[in-house]
Every structure is written in structure tokens, then in C-alpha cells.
Amino acid sequence: MTSERGRLTALYGGLLVLAGVLLIGFVHLLVRDALHSSISTAVTTTVPYADLAVPGTDPGPDWREAAPARRAEPGTPVDLGPGVAAEYAATRRISNAAEDAALESLLTVSGVALAFFSAASVALAWWMAGRVLRPVGVITARARRLSGENLHERLALKAPPGELKELADTFDGMLDRIEQLVSAQQRFAANAAHELRTSLAVQRAAAEIGLAGEPSPEKVARIREKLIETAGESEQLIEGLLLLAVSDQGIQRREPAALDAIARTVATGLTEDARRRGVTVEASAQPLTVRGDAVLLEHLVHNLAANAIRHNHPGGRVRLRVSPDGLEVSNTGPLVLPATVPRLFEPFRRARERHHAPGEGAGLGLSIVASIARAHGALTAAVANPGGGLTVRVTFPGT
């Protein structure tokens, strides 16, 4: 049998037929014992003292008077004489023949009943197997029809609680995750194309408009700086996309990495950028070693700290802290609505609309942080500070 329905039918039908055979055998044994006991009792009642008879002997004229007393002695044989013994033997033969005929008739009727029961069992097993496997057929048909255009459809199986209902609900949950993933990938591709197209449009406009006619040397210098700046932003965007792709693939090799040392190195490297923006960086690092990729971890800390410096205001502060609980980066800055915080970890999401200001970034900083954290099995959480700015915490496994 090549189908699951056929296999289940054979299994269910075989079990039902086996149960019928066992039942018939059990009933046959009970009826045989009951027939033997009933017929023996009837013979004993019909032929007086037949259970005490010893064929071939003559008990004498005084037997009928002595028999009741002798009968009280269990196991004591009594000679009934040839006539009574012959009658007893004939009665026994008749009772045995009646017992055999009754058992034979019972077996015949039981065999016919078993044949009808077997046919009904197979039909019932076929119907039950089809009913049990119906949700599987629904899931299979829906899976064959799935494509990018109808990922929103769900099974929504209406069935009593059970394994198949749980399977259908799990399938619907999987479709939810796939739909979210596909939607995120589509948004990511559209946003990446938009960002790259914007940079190319700026470069083209600068070249076509700024260098039209016979521009002065000063204008050429300004256009040159603008083109270099735009090319740098495009390069930064591409590097961010590559880093995001690498971190999404996971970590192939894990080694101990001193997160406190990485944090101090990053803070030192960002001192000049923070000074230029008028932002103070406060770093405190307690010893913390995590297993992972040191290069990716450095990108994680750098993106958090650089993002905190970039989205700040003159005179603001950035606090970078490493403790046994993990990594925490907090900054002052513009007020962030709590409802928008979860979306900041999506690619190309910003708290405010982009104005193409120098050093504004492509909106990949926190998404890269979240991706690297997932690759290390870490948890990322962010809260909006009441006075403005953001606090991001990264908790690593075992901390």
C-alpha cells in the first residue's frame, strides 16, 4: 500500500478483525464449558443416580433402598445393573452429540458473523482513516498553492483539540513568520534600492548642474567635495548592507572576547567625533568575557556608540557601560516616542525623517546591532528616555 489511508485502513481493520476472532474464541470456550455443565446436570436429573453408575454389575433387590444412603458417600461407585447402565450410556451419547451439534452450529454462525464483521470493519476503517487524514490533505493542498501572492491565507482548521489541530495551528504560525520575513525582505530591498538611488541622484545632479557651462574653480572644488561625500555615504551604506548580511548568516566560530576591552577601544576611537559634535562620552567597563566573534562584537559596540553620538545635541552626553549584566549605551538627544522604539531596529528606520545632512547615516545602525546580537544569542532591549534620547541594553547568554 502506497498511501497513508491504505496503511491506516489495514492497521485499523486488522485490529478490529483480530478483536473479533479473539471474542469468538473466548465465547466458544465459555459456551462449550456451559453446555457441558448444563447437559451433565440434565442427564443426572433425568437418569436417577446416573453419576454413580458402574456398567456391567447388578446391585441386587435391596439397591433402591440402600442407594440414597450410599449416594451420600461422595466418590463411592454403585452397581445399577445392565439395564440402567445401558440407559445411562445412551443418554450420555445423546448429550455428547447434542453438545457437538450446538458447538458446530455456534462456530458456523460465528464464522458468518465474523465475515460480515470483517467487511464492515474494513469499510469503517477506510472511512475513519479518511476522516483522520482530512486535515493533512487540507494542509497539503494549501502548501501546494502557496506563493508570494497568497501568503496571507491561513488554514484556520475547525476541529476538536488534538495533534492534527495543533499541526494546523503550527502551520498557520509558520505562515505568519514567513509572511513577516518576506515582507521585511521586500521592504529591505525597496529601502536599499531607494537609498542607493538617492545617492546616485545626488551625484548626478551635482555633476550635471554644478558642472554645467564653465564653472569657476571654487565651484568645481565644492562639487568635488559633494561628490566625494556622497560617494562616501554610498560606500558606508554598502558596507552596512554587507555587514548586516554577514551577521544574519550567524557565527561560524566562537572564541572568548573581552567585551570591556572592546568597549574602551571603541570609546577612545570615537572621542574625536564626539568632541566635534560637542558630545561628552562617559565609558565605564567592568570585566566581561563573552563567546563570539570579536570583529562583529566591535561593530555592535561601535554602532551603538556612534548612533548615540550622531543622534544627540551639542552639550549632550553618551554613557557607555559594560557590567556583568551586559552592555548598556544611553544618550541624551531629541525626544523619542515609545511607540516608535521597536521599529528603530528595522533596516532604514529612523526616529525622524532623513534630511540628507552630513554624517546622518543610512539607518542601518540599530538593525545591525540587533542582527549581531541575535547571532550571539543575546537579547536586545531599548527604552525611550523621559528627557530625550535612548537607552539600549544588550544581554548576553550566561550574564
Short mmCIF file of C-alpha atoms in Angstrom, two decimals:
data_model
loop_
_atom_site.label_atom_id
_atom_site.label_comp_id
_atom_site.label_asym_id
_atom_site.label_seq_id
_atom_site.Cartn_x
_atom_site.Cartn_y
_atom_site.Cartn_z
CA MET A 1 0.00 0.00 0.00
CA THR A 2 1.44 3.31 -1.07
CA SER A 3 -0.97 5.67 0.69
CA GLU A 4 -1.26 6.51 4.36
CA ARG A 5 -5.01 5.95 4.15
CA GLY A 6 -4.45 2.39 2.89
CA ARG A 7 -1.93 1.68 5.65
CA LEU A 8 -4.23 3.05 8.34
CA THR A 9 -7.14 1.04 6.89
CA ALA A 10 -5.07 -2.15 7.03
CA LEU A 11 -3.99 -1.37 10.58
CA TYR A 12 -7.43 -0.43 11.91
CA GLY A 13 -9.22 -3.21 10.00
CA GLY A 14 -6.68 -5.82 11.08
CA LEU A 15 -7.02 -4.82 14.71
CA LEU A 16 -10.83 -4.97 14.54
CA VAL A 17 -10.79 -8.40 12.83
CA LEU A 18 -8.29 -9.70 15.37
CA ALA A 19 -10.51 -8.43 18.17
CA GLY A 20 -13.47 -10.26 16.55
CA VAL A 21 -11.53 -13.53 16.30
CA LEU A 22 -10.44 -13.31 19.92
CA LEU A 23 -14.01 -12.52 21.01
CA ILE A 24 -15.42 -15.52 19.09
CA GLY A 25 -12.77 -17.84 20.54
CA PHE A 26 -13.47 -16.60 24.07
CA VAL A 27 -17.24 -17.01 23.61
CA HIS A 28 -16.71 -20.53 22.17
CA LEU A 29 -14.74 -21.60 25.23
CA LEU A 30 -17.35 -20.18 27.61
CA VAL A 31 -20.28 -21.75 25.71
CA ARG A 32 -18.54 -25.15 25.50
CA ASP A 33 -17.97 -25.25 29.25
CA ALA A 34 -21.52 -24.04 29.90
CA LEU A 35 -23.04 -26.63 27.53
CA HIS A 36 -21.08 -29.46 29.11
CA SER A 37 -22.14 -28.42 32.61
CA SER A 38 -25.79 -27.89 31.60
CA ILE A 39 -26.11 -31.20 29.76
CA SER A 40 -24.39 -33.13 32.59
CA THR A 41 -26.84 -31.63 35.07
CA ALA A 42 -29.79 -32.52 32.82
CA VAL A 43 -28.58 -36.13 32.43
CA THR A 44 -28.07 -36.51 36.16
CA THR A 45 -31.58 -35.21 36.80
CA THR A 46 -33.24 -37.37 34.09
CA VAL A 47 -31.45 -40.69 34.89
CA PRO A 48 -31.51 -41.26 38.69
CA TYR A 49 -28.12 -41.84 40.21
CA ALA A 50 -26.53 -41.99 36.75
CA ASP A 51 -23.44 -40.24 38.14
CA LEU A 52 -22.90 -43.25 40.45
CA ALA A 53 -23.46 -45.98 37.87
CA VAL A 54 -20.88 -48.64 37.14
CA PRO A 55 -21.97 -50.51 33.99
CA GLY A 56 -21.98 -54.40 34.00
CA THR A 57 -22.94 -55.08 37.63
CA ASP A 58 -26.20 -55.99 39.35
CA PRO A 59 -26.88 -54.10 42.61
CA GLY A 60 -29.48 -56.68 43.88
CA PRO A 61 -33.05 -56.28 45.17
CA ASP A 62 -32.11 -54.09 48.11
CA TRP A 63 -30.20 -51.41 46.00
CA ARG A 64 -33.04 -48.89 45.69
CA GLU A 65 -33.44 -48.75 49.40
CA ALA A 66 -29.69 -48.58 50.04
CA ALA A 67 -28.84 -46.21 47.18
CA PRO A 68 -29.89 -42.98 48.89
CA ALA A 69 -27.63 -43.77 51.83
CA ARG A 70 -24.80 -44.86 49.58
CA ARG A 71 -25.23 -41.74 47.47
CA ALA A 72 -24.35 -39.61 50.46
CA GLU A 73 -20.84 -41.02 50.34
CA PRO A 74 -19.05 -39.00 47.63
CA GLY A 75 -16.99 -40.98 45.14
CA THR A 76 -18.48 -44.39 46.11
CA PRO A 77 -19.49 -46.39 42.96
CA VAL A 78 -22.82 -48.17 42.89
CA ASP A 79 -23.76 -51.04 40.54
CA LEU A 80 -27.01 -50.19 38.78
CA GLY A 81 -27.30 -53.27 36.64
CA PRO A 82 -27.08 -53.74 32.87
CA GLY A 83 -30.41 -52.07 32.03
CA VAL A 84 -29.77 -48.85 33.89
CA ALA A 85 -26.16 -48.70 32.68
CA ALA A 86 -27.27 -49.09 29.06
CA GLU A 87 -29.80 -46.31 29.52
CA TYR A 88 -27.14 -44.13 31.04
CA ALA A 89 -24.68 -44.80 28.17
CA ALA A 90 -27.32 -43.96 25.57
CA THR A 91 -28.17 -40.73 27.39
CA ARG A 92 -24.52 -39.78 27.53
CA ARG A 93 -24.09 -40.37 23.79
CA ILE A 94 -27.10 -38.25 23.05
CA SER A 95 -25.86 -35.45 25.28
CA ASN A 96 -22.40 -35.53 23.65
CA ALA A 97 -23.97 -35.42 20.19
CA ALA A 98 -26.18 -32.50 21.23
CA GLU A 99 -23.17 -30.67 22.62
CA ASP A 100 -21.13 -31.23 19.44
CA ALA A 101 -24.04 -30.12 17.24
CA ALA A 102 -24.56 -26.97 19.30
CA LEU A 103 -20.86 -26.08 19.17
CA GLU A 104 -20.70 -26.74 15.42
CA SER A 105 -23.73 -24.54 14.85
CA LEU A 106 -22.17 -21.85 17.02
CA LEU A 107 -18.93 -21.96 15.02
CA THR A 108 -20.83 -21.71 11.74
CA VAL A 109 -22.87 -18.74 12.88
CA SER A 110 -19.76 -17.12 14.38
CA GLY A 111 -17.82 -17.59 11.12
CA VAL A 112 -20.57 -15.95 9.07
CA ALA A 113 -20.82 -13.11 11.61
CA LEU A 114 -17.04 -12.70 11.54
CA ALA A 115 -17.08 -12.42 7.74
CA PHE A 116 -19.71 -9.65 7.83
CA PHE A 117 -17.88 -8.00 10.76
CA SER A 118 -14.58 -8.06 8.85
CA ALA A 119 -16.13 -6.42 5.79
CA ALA A 120 -17.80 -3.79 7.95
CA SER A 121 -14.53 -3.25 9.87
CA VAL A 122 -12.54 -2.61 6.69
CA ALA A 123 -15.17 -0.18 5.40
CA LEU A 124 -15.32 1.62 8.74
CA ALA A 125 -11.50 1.71 8.95
CA TRP A 126 -11.34 3.22 5.43
CA TRP A 127 -13.86 5.91 6.38
CA MET A 128 -12.16 6.67 9.71
CA ALA A 129 -8.71 6.87 8.07
CA GLY A 130 -10.05 9.34 5.52
CA ARG A 131 -11.65 11.45 8.23
CA VAL A 132 -8.50 11.43 10.35
CA LEU A 133 -6.27 12.34 7.40
CA ARG A 134 -8.57 15.05 6.04
CA PRO A 135 -6.68 17.90 7.81
CA VAL A 136 -3.43 16.57 6.38
CA GLY A 137 -4.94 16.72 2.90
CA VAL A 138 -6.09 20.29 3.54
CA ILE A 139 -2.58 21.27 4.69
CA THR A 140 -1.01 19.57 1.67
CA ALA A 141 -3.36 21.29 -0.79
CA ARG A 142 -2.77 24.67 0.82
CA ALA A 143 1.00 24.18 0.82
CA ARG A 144 0.92 23.41 -2.91
CA ARG A 145 -0.98 26.64 -3.59
CA LEU A 146 1.27 28.87 -1.51
CA SER A 147 3.19 31.61 -3.28
CA GLY A 148 4.30 35.13 -2.62
CA GLU A 149 0.87 36.46 -3.60
CA ASN A 150 -1.27 34.45 -1.15
CA LEU A 151 0.91 34.16 1.94
CA HIS A 152 -1.87 35.92 3.84
CA GLU A 153 -4.16 32.89 3.59
CA ARG A 154 -4.45 30.58 6.62
CA LEU A 155 -5.87 27.12 7.27
CA ALA A 156 -7.95 28.16 10.30
CA LEU A 157 -8.82 24.47 10.74
CA LYS A 158 -12.06 23.91 12.64
CA ALA A 159 -11.51 20.67 14.54
CA PRO A 160 -11.52 19.41 18.12
CA PRO A 161 -8.29 19.89 20.06
CA GLY A 162 -5.73 17.26 19.15
CA GLU A 163 -2.48 16.56 17.35
CA LEU A 164 -3.83 17.44 13.88
CA LYS A 165 -5.42 20.65 15.14
CA GLU A 166 -2.09 21.53 16.74
CA LEU A 167 -0.33 20.73 13.45
CA ALA A 168 -2.67 23.04 11.52
CA ASP A 169 -2.21 25.84 14.06
CA THR A 170 1.56 25.37 13.90
CA PHE A 171 1.36 25.58 10.10
CA ASP A 172 -0.57 28.85 10.39
CA GLY A 173 2.03 30.19 12.82
CA MET A 174 4.78 29.24 10.37
CA LEU A 175 2.94 31.11 7.61
CA ASP A 176 2.75 34.17 9.89
CA ARG A 177 6.52 34.11 10.37
CA ILE A 178 7.19 33.52 6.67
CA GLU A 179 4.88 36.37 5.70
CA GLN A 180 6.62 38.71 8.14
CA LEU A 181 10.03 37.61 6.87
CA VAL A 182 9.08 38.04 3.22
CA SER A 183 7.54 41.44 3.93
CA ALA A 184 10.67 42.51 5.81
CA GLN A 185 12.90 41.33 2.96
CA GLN A 186 10.76 43.18 0.43
CA ARG A 187 10.88 46.37 2.49
CA PHE A 188 14.61 45.92 2.95
CA ALA A 189 15.22 45.54 -0.79
CA ALA A 190 12.98 48.51 -1.61
CA ASN A 191 14.63 50.72 1.01
CA ALA A 192 18.14 49.69 -0.04
CA ALA A 193 17.31 50.48 -3.67
CA HIS A 194 15.82 53.83 -2.60
CA GLU A 195 18.89 54.77 -0.55
CA LEU A 196 21.31 53.85 -3.32
CA ARG A 197 19.20 55.61 -5.93
CA THR A 198 19.11 58.75 -3.76
CA SER A 199 22.91 58.83 -3.55
CA LEU A 200 23.26 58.31 -7.28
CA ALA A 201 20.69 61.04 -7.97
CA VAL A 202 22.63 63.49 -5.78
CA GLN A 203 25.87 62.68 -7.59
CA ARG A 204 24.24 63.03 -10.98
CA ALA A 205 22.58 66.32 -10.10
CA ALA A 206 25.85 67.69 -8.73
CA ALA A 207 27.68 66.69 -11.89
CA GLU A 208 25.03 67.88 -14.38
CA ILE A 209 24.01 71.11 -12.67
CA GLY A 210 27.10 72.09 -10.74
CA LEU A 211 29.49 71.45 -13.59
CA ALA A 212 27.30 72.86 -16.37
CA GLY A 213 28.85 75.51 -18.56
CA GLU A 214 32.22 76.77 -17.42
CA PRO A 215 32.15 76.63 -13.59
CA SER A 216 34.69 78.52 -11.55
CA PRO A 217 37.48 76.66 -9.76
CA GLU A 218 35.77 77.32 -6.41
CA LYS A 219 32.52 75.78 -7.67
CA VAL A 220 34.36 72.77 -9.06
CA ALA A 221 36.01 72.29 -5.66
CA ARG A 222 32.63 72.40 -3.91
CA ILE A 223 31.12 69.94 -6.36
CA ARG A 224 34.14 67.69 -5.94
CA GLU A 225 33.68 67.69 -2.15
CA LYS A 226 29.98 66.96 -2.54
CA LEU A 227 30.65 64.05 -4.89
CA ILE A 228 33.28 62.63 -2.54
CA GLU A 229 30.92 62.99 0.42
CA THR A 230 28.05 61.30 -1.45
CA ALA A 231 30.33 58.50 -2.61
CA GLY A 232 31.47 58.01 0.97
CA GLU A 233 27.86 57.71 2.14
CA SER A 234 27.17 55.17 -0.60
CA GLU A 235 30.24 53.20 0.44
CA GLN A 236 29.11 53.31 4.06
CA LEU A 237 25.66 52.08 3.05
CA ILE A 238 27.09 49.17 1.06
CA GLU A 239 29.41 48.21 3.90
CA GLY A 240 26.45 48.29 6.28
CA LEU A 241 24.40 46.05 3.99
CA LEU A 242 27.28 43.58 3.71
CA LEU A 243 27.79 43.57 7.48
CA LEU A 244 24.07 43.00 8.00
CA ALA A 245 24.12 40.08 5.58
CA VAL A 246 27.17 38.54 7.30
CA SER A 247 25.66 38.83 10.78
CA ASP A 248 22.34 37.39 9.59
CA GLN A 249 24.18 34.25 8.46
CA GLY A 250 25.24 33.54 12.05
CA ILE A 251 28.63 32.87 13.60
CA GLN A 252 30.73 30.01 12.31
CA ARG A 253 33.38 30.15 15.02
CA ARG A 254 33.09 31.33 18.61
CA GLU A 255 36.01 32.42 20.72
CA PRO A 256 36.27 34.24 24.08
CA ALA A 257 36.16 38.01 23.57
CA ALA A 258 36.75 40.68 26.25
CA LEU A 259 33.77 42.99 25.79
CA ASP A 260 35.15 45.51 28.29
CA ALA A 261 38.35 45.93 26.28
CA ILE A 262 36.35 46.28 23.06
CA ALA A 263 34.18 48.99 24.66
CA ARG A 264 37.21 51.00 25.83
CA THR A 265 38.78 50.78 22.36
CA VAL A 266 35.57 51.95 20.68
CA ALA A 267 35.11 54.82 23.14
CA THR A 268 38.67 56.01 22.50
CA GLY A 269 38.19 55.81 18.74
CA LEU A 270 35.01 57.93 18.85
CA THR A 271 36.47 60.67 21.06
CA GLU A 272 37.29 62.98 18.16
CA ASP A 273 33.87 62.59 16.52
CA ALA A 274 32.15 63.25 19.86
CA ARG A 275 34.30 66.35 20.50
CA ARG A 276 33.49 67.71 17.05
CA ARG A 277 29.77 67.36 17.74
CA GLY A 278 30.06 68.78 21.26
CA VAL A 279 29.05 65.48 22.93
CA THR A 280 30.67 64.03 26.05
CA VAL A 281 31.31 60.27 26.15
CA GLU A 282 31.44 58.58 29.55
CA ALA A 283 32.74 54.99 29.46
CA SER A 284 32.91 52.52 32.34
CA ALA A 285 33.81 48.90 31.71
CA GLN A 286 33.88 46.05 34.20
CA PRO A 287 35.45 42.76 33.12
CA LEU A 288 33.09 40.76 30.91
CA THR A 289 34.06 37.97 28.55
CA VAL A 290 31.60 36.54 26.04
CA ARG A 291 31.95 33.85 23.41
CA GLY A 292 31.57 35.03 19.86
CA ASP A 293 33.21 36.92 17.01
CA ALA A 294 35.35 39.78 18.29
CA VAL A 295 35.10 41.71 14.99
CA LEU A 296 31.29 41.57 14.96
CA LEU A 297 31.16 42.50 18.64
CA GLU A 298 33.30 45.54 17.92
CA HIS A 299 30.85 46.56 15.18
CA LEU A 300 27.99 46.10 17.66
CA VAL A 301 29.55 48.40 20.28
CA HIS A 302 30.71 50.90 17.65
CA ASN A 303 27.28 51.15 16.01
CA LEU A 304 25.58 51.68 19.37
CA ALA A 305 28.03 54.34 20.49
CA ALA A 306 28.24 56.08 17.09
CA ASN A 307 24.45 56.09 16.83
CA ALA A 308 24.20 57.62 20.32
CA ILE A 309 26.69 60.36 19.35
CA ARG A 310 25.10 61.06 15.97
CA HIS A 311 21.55 61.35 17.30
CA ASN A 312 22.38 63.79 20.06
CA HIS A 313 22.63 67.55 20.51
CA PRO A 314 25.53 69.88 21.37
CA GLY A 315 26.34 69.61 25.03
CA GLY A 316 24.74 66.18 25.23
CA ARG A 317 26.08 63.02 26.86
CA VAL A 318 26.67 59.41 25.90
CA ARG A 319 27.09 56.82 28.62
CA LEU A 320 28.71 53.52 27.62
CA ARG A 321 28.74 50.91 30.37
CA VAL A 322 29.88 47.27 30.47
CA SER A 323 28.93 45.26 33.55
CA PRO A 324 28.42 41.60 34.40
CA ASP A 325 24.81 42.12 33.27
CA GLY A 326 25.87 43.01 29.72
CA LEU A 327 26.28 46.18 27.63
CA GLU A 328 24.30 49.42 28.05
CA VAL A 329 24.50 52.58 25.93
CA SER A 330 22.43 55.62 26.88
CA ASN A 331 22.35 59.06 25.31
CA THR A 332 20.61 62.39 25.50
CA GLY A 333 19.06 63.92 22.43
CA PRO A 334 15.71 64.53 20.77
CA LEU A 335 12.59 63.10 22.35
CA VAL A 336 11.79 59.60 21.05
CA LEU A 337 8.20 58.36 21.12
CA PRO A 338 7.99 54.99 22.98
CA ALA A 339 5.74 53.58 20.24
CA THR A 340 8.47 54.09 17.62
CA VAL A 341 11.27 52.38 19.58
CA PRO A 342 10.70 48.79 18.32
CA ARG A 343 10.72 49.99 14.69
CA LEU A 344 14.14 51.61 15.11
CA PHE A 345 15.73 48.15 14.93
CA GLU A 346 14.38 47.61 11.42
CA PRO A 347 16.66 48.48 8.46
CA PHE A 348 16.44 52.09 7.23
CA ARG A 349 14.18 53.13 10.11
CA ARG A 350 14.87 56.47 11.79
CA ALA A 351 13.25 58.35 14.62
CA ARG A 352 12.94 61.34 12.30
CA GLU A 353 12.73 61.79 8.57
CA ARG A 354 16.04 61.91 6.79
CA HIS A 355 17.25 65.34 5.67
CA HIS A 356 20.44 64.16 3.92
CA ALA A 357 22.60 66.02 6.41
CA PRO A 358 26.33 65.14 6.50
CA GLY A 359 27.05 62.15 8.72
CA GLU A 360 23.38 61.40 9.25
CA GLY A 361 23.81 57.70 8.41
CA ALA A 362 21.75 55.28 6.36
CA GLY A 363 19.51 54.00 9.14
CA LEU A 364 21.21 50.62 9.48
CA GLY A 365 22.97 51.14 12.83
CA LEU A 366 20.45 49.58 15.22
CA SER A 367 19.37 46.90 12.74
CA ILE A 368 23.00 45.75 12.53
CA VAL A 369 23.18 45.79 16.33
CA ALA A 370 20.07 43.59 16.56
CA SER A 371 21.39 41.19 13.90
CA ILE A 372 24.80 40.78 15.58
CA ALA A 373 23.11 40.31 18.95
CA ARG A 374 20.88 37.55 17.53
CA ALA A 375 23.91 35.84 16.03
CA HIS A 376 25.46 35.73 19.53
CA GLY A 377 22.24 34.57 21.18
CA ALA A 378 21.95 37.90 23.01
CA LEU A 379 18.80 39.86 23.83
CA THR A 380 18.42 43.48 22.75
CA ALA A 381 16.06 45.89 24.50
CA ALA A 382 15.60 49.65 24.16
CA VAL A 383 13.59 52.25 26.05
CA ALA A 384 13.00 55.91 25.34
CA ASN A 385 14.48 58.22 27.97
CA PRO A 386 11.97 60.63 29.54
CA GLY A 387 14.16 63.65 28.81
CA GLY A 388 15.06 62.56 25.30
CA GLY A 389 17.39 60.05 23.73
CA LEU A 390 17.50 56.29 24.01
CA THR A 391 18.87 53.59 26.29
CA VAL A 392 19.83 50.28 24.62
CA ARG A 393 20.77 47.17 26.60
CA VAL A 394 22.33 44.01 25.21
CA THR A 395 22.27 40.96 27.48
CA PHE A 396 24.49 38.04 26.51
CA PRO A 397 23.88 34.38 27.38
CA GLY A 398 25.20 33.48 30.82
CA THR A 399 25.33 37.08 32.06
#
